[in-house]
mmCIF file of N, CA and C in Angstrom:
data_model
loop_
_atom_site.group_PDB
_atom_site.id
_atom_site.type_symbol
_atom_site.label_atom_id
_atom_site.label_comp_id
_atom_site.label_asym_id
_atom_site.label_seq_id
_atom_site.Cartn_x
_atom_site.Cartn_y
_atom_site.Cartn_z
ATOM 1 N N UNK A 1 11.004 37.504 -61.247
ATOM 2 C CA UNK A 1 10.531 37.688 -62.611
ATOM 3 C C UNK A 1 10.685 39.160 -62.967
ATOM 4 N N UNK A 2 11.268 39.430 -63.900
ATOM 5 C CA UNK A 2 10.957 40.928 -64.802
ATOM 6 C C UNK A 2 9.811 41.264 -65.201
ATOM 7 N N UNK A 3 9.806 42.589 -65.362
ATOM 8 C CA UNK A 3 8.861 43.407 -66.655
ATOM 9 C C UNK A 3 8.542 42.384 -67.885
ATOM 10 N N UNK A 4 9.530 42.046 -68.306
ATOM 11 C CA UNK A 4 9.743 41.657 -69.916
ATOM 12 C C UNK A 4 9.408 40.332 -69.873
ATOM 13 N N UNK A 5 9.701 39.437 -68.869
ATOM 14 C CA UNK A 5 9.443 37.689 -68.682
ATOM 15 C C UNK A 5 7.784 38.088 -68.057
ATOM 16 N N UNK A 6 7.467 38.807 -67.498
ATOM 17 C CA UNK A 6 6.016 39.279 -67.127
ATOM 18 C C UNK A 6 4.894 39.462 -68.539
ATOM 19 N N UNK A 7 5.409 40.107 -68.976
ATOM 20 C CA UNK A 7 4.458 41.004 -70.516
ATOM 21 C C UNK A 7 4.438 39.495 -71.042
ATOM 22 N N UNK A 8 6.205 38.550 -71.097
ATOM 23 C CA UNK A 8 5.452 37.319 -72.235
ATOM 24 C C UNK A 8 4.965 36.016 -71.689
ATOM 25 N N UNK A 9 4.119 36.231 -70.584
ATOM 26 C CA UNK A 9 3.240 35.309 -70.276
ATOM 27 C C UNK A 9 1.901 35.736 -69.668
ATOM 28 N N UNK A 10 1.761 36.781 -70.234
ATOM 29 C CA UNK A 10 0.233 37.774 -69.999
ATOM 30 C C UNK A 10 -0.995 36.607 -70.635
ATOM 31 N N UNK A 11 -0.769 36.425 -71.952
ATOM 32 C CA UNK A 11 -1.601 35.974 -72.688
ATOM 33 C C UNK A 11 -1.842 34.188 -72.337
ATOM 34 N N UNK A 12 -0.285 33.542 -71.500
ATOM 35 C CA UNK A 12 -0.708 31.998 -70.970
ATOM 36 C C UNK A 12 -1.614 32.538 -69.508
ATOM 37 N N UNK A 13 -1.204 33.492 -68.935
ATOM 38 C CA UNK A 13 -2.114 34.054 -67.557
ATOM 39 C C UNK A 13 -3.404 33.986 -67.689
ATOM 40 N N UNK A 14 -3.978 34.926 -69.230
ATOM 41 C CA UNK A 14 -5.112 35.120 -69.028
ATOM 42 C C UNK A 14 -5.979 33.920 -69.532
ATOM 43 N N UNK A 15 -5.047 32.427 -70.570
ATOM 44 C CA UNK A 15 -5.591 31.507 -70.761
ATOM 45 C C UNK A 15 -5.770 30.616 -69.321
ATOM 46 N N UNK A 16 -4.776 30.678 -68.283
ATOM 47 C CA UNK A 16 -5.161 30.259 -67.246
ATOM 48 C C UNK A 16 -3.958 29.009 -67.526
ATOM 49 N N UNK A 17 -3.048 28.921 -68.574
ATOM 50 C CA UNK A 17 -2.564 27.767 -68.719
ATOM 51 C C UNK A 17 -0.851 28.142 -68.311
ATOM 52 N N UNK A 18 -0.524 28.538 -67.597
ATOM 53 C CA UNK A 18 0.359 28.549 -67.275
ATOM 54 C C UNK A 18 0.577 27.614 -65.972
ATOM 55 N N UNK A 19 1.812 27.067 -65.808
ATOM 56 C CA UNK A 19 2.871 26.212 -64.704
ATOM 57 C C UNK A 19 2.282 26.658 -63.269
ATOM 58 N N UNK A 20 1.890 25.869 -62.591
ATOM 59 C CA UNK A 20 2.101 26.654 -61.058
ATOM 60 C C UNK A 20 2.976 27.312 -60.752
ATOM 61 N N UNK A 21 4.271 26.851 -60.885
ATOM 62 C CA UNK A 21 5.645 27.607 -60.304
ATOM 63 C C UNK A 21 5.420 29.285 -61.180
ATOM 64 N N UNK A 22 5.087 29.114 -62.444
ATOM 65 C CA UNK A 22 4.817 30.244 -63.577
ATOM 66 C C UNK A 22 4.197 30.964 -62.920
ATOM 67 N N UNK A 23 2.990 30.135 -62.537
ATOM 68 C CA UNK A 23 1.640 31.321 -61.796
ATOM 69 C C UNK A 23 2.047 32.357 -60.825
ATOM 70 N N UNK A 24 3.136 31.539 -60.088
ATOM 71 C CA UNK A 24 3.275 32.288 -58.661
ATOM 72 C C UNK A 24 4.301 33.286 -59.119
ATOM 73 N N UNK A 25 5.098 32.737 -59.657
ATOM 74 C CA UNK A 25 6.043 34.014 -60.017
ATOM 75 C C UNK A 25 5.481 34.959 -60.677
ATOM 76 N N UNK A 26 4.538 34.872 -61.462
ATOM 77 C CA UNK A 26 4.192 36.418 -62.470
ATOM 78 C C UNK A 26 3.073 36.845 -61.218
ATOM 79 N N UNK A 27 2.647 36.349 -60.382
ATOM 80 C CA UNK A 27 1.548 37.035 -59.300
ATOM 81 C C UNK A 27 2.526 37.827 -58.220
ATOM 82 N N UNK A 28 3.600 37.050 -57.882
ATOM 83 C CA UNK A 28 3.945 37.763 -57.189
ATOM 84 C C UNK A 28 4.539 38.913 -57.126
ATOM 85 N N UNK A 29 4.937 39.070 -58.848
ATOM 86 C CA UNK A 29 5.401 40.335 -59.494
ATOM 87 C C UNK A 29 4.726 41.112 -59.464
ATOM 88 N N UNK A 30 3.522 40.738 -60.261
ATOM 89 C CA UNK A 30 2.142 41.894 -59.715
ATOM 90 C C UNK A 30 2.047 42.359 -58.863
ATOM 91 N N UNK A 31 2.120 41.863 -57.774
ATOM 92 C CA UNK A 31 1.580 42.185 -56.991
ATOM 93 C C UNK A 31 2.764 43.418 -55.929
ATOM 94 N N UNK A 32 3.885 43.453 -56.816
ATOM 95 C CA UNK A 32 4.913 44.581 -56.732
ATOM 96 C C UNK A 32 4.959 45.376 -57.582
ATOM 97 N N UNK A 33 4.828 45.180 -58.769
ATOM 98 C CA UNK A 33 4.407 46.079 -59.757
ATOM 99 C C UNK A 33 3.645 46.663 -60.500
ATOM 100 N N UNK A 34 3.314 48.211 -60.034
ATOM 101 C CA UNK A 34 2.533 48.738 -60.364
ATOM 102 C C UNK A 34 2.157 49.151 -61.860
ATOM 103 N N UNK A 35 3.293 49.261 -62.669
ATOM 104 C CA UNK A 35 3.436 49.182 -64.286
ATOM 105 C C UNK A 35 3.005 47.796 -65.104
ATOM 106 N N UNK A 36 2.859 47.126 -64.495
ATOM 107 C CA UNK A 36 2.652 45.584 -65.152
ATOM 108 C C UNK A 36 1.261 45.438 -64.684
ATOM 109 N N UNK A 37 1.226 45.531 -63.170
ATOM 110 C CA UNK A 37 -0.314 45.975 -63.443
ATOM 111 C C UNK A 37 -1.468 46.600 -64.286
ATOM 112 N N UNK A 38 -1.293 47.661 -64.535
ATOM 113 C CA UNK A 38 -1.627 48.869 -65.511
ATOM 114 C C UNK A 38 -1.675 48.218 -66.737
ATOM 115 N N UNK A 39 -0.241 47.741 -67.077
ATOM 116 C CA UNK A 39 -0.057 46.690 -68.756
ATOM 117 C C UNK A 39 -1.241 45.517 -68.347
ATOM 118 N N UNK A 40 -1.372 44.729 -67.751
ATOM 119 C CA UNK A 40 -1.970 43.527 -67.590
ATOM 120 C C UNK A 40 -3.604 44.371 -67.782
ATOM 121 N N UNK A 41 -4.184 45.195 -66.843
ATOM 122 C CA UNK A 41 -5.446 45.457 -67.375
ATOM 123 C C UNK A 41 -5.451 46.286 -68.665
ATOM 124 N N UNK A 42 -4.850 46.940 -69.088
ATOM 125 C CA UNK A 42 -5.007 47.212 -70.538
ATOM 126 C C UNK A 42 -4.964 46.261 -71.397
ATOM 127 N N UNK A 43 -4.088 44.948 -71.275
ATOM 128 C CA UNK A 43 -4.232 43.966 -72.310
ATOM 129 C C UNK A 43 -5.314 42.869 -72.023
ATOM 130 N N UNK A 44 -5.891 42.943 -70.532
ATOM 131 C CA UNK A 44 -6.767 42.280 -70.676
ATOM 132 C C UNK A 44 -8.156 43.320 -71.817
ATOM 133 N N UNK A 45 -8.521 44.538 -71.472
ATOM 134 C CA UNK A 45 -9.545 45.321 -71.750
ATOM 135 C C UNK A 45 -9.255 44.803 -73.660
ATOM 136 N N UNK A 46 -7.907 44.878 -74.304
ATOM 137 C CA UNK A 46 -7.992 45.148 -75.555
ATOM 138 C C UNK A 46 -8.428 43.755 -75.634
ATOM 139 N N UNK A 47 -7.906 42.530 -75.261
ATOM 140 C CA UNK A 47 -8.774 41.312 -75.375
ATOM 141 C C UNK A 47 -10.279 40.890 -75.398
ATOM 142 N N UNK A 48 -10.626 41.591 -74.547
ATOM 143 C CA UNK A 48 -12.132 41.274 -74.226
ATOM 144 C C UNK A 48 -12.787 42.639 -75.362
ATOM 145 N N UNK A 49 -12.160 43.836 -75.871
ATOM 146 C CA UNK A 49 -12.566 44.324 -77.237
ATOM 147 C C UNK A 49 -12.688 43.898 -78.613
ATOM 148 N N UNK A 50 -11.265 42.783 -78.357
ATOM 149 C CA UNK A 50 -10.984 42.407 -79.565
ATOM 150 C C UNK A 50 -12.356 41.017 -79.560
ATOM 151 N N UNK A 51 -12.087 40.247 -78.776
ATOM 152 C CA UNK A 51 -13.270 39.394 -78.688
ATOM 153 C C UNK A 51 -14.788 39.666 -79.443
ATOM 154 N N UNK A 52 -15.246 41.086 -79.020
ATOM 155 C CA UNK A 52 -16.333 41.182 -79.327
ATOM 156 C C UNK A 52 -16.342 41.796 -80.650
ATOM 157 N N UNK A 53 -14.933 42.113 -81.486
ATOM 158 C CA UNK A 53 -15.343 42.431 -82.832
ATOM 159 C C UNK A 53 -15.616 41.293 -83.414
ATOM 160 N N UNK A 54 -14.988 40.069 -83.079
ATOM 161 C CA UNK A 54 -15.020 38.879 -83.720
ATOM 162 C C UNK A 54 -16.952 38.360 -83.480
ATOM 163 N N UNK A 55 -17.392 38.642 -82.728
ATOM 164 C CA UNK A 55 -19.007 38.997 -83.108
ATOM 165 C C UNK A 55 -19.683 39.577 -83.599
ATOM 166 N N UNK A 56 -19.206 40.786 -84.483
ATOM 167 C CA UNK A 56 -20.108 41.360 -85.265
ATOM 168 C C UNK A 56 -20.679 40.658 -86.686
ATOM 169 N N UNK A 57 -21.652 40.741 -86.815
ATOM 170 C CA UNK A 57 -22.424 39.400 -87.988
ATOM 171 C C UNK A 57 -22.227 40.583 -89.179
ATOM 172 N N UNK A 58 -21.479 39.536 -89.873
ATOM 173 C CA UNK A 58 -21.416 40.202 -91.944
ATOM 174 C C UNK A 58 -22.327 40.355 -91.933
ATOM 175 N N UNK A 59 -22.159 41.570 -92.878
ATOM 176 C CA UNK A 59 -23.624 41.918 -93.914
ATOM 177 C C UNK A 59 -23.827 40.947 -94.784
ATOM 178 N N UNK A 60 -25.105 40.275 -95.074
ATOM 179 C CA UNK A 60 -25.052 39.031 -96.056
ATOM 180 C C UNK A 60 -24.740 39.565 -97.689
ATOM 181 N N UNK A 61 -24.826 40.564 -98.294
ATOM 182 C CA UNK A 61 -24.286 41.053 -99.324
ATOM 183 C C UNK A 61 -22.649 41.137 -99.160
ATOM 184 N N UNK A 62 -21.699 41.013 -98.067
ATOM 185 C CA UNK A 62 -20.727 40.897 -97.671
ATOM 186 C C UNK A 62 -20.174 39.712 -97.989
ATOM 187 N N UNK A 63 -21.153 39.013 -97.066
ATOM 188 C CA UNK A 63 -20.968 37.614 -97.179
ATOM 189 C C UNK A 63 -20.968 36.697 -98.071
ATOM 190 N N UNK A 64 -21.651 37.279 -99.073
ATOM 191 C CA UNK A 64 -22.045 36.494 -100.264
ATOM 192 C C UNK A 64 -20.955 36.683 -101.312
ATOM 193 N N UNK A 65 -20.168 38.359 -100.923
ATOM 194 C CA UNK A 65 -19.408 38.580 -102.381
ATOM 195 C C UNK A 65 -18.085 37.850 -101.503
ATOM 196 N N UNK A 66 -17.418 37.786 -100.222
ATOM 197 C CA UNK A 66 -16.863 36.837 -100.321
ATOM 198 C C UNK A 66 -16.581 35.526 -100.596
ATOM 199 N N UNK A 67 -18.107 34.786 -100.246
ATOM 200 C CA UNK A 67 -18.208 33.279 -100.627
ATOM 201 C C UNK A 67 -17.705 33.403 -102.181
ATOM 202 N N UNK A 68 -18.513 33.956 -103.050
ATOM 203 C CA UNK A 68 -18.044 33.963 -104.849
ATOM 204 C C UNK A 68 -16.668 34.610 -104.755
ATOM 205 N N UNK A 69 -16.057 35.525 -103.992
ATOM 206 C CA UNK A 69 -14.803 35.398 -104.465
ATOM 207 C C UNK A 69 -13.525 34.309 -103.926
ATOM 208 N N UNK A 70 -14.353 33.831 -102.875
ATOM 209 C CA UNK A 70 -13.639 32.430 -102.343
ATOM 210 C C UNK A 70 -13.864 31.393 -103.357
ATOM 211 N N UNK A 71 -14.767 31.596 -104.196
ATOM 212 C CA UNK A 71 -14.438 30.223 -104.984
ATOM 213 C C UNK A 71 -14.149 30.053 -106.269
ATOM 214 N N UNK A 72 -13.779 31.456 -106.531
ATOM 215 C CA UNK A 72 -13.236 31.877 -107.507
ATOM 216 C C UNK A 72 -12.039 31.243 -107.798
ATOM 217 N N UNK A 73 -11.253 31.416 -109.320
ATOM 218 C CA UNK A 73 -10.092 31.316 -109.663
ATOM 219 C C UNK A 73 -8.639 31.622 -109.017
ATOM 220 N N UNK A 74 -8.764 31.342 -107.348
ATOM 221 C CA UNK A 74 -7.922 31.670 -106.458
ATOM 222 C C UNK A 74 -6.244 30.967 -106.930
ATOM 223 N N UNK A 75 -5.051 31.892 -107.199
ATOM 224 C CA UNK A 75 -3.921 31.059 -107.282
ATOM 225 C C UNK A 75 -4.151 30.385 -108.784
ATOM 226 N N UNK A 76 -5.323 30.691 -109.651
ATOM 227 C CA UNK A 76 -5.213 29.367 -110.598
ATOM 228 C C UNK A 76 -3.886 30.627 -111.949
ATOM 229 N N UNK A 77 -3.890 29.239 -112.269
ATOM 230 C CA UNK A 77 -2.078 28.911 -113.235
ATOM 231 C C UNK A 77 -2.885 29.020 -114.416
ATOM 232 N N UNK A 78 -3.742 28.770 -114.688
ATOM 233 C CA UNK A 78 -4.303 28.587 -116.119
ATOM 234 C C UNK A 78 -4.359 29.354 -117.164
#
């Protein structure tokens, strides 16, 4: 396996859904490469960052001026 066939199955790795045959080949790359290493925990870290923005709770004055502009005259032709 390459660098480049490595980086595009980071994200089936860290779902866990990758091929056995898949698994072993991108592990065993790792486990030679020290640059893909390095890439693999940085993209895990920005994952598990990005994760927790997706928890920050709207401000309900936020929330509210989106709901009214969600139901607003979106797209209308009229």
């Amino acid at each position: 396996m390459t660098c480049r066939e490595a980086i595009e199955v980071l994200a089936d790795y860290l779902e866990s859904t990758l091929s056995p045959a898949e698994l072993e080949k991108l592990e065993a790359h790792l486990r030679e490469c020290a640059p893909c290493r390095a890439y693999l925990a940085t993209y895990k870290r920005t994952a598990e960052l990005a994760a927790k923005v997706n928890r920050v709770e709207m401000p309900p004055e936020v929330r509210r001026r989106l709901r009214d502009f969600l139901s607003g005259p979106l797209g209308s032709t009229s």
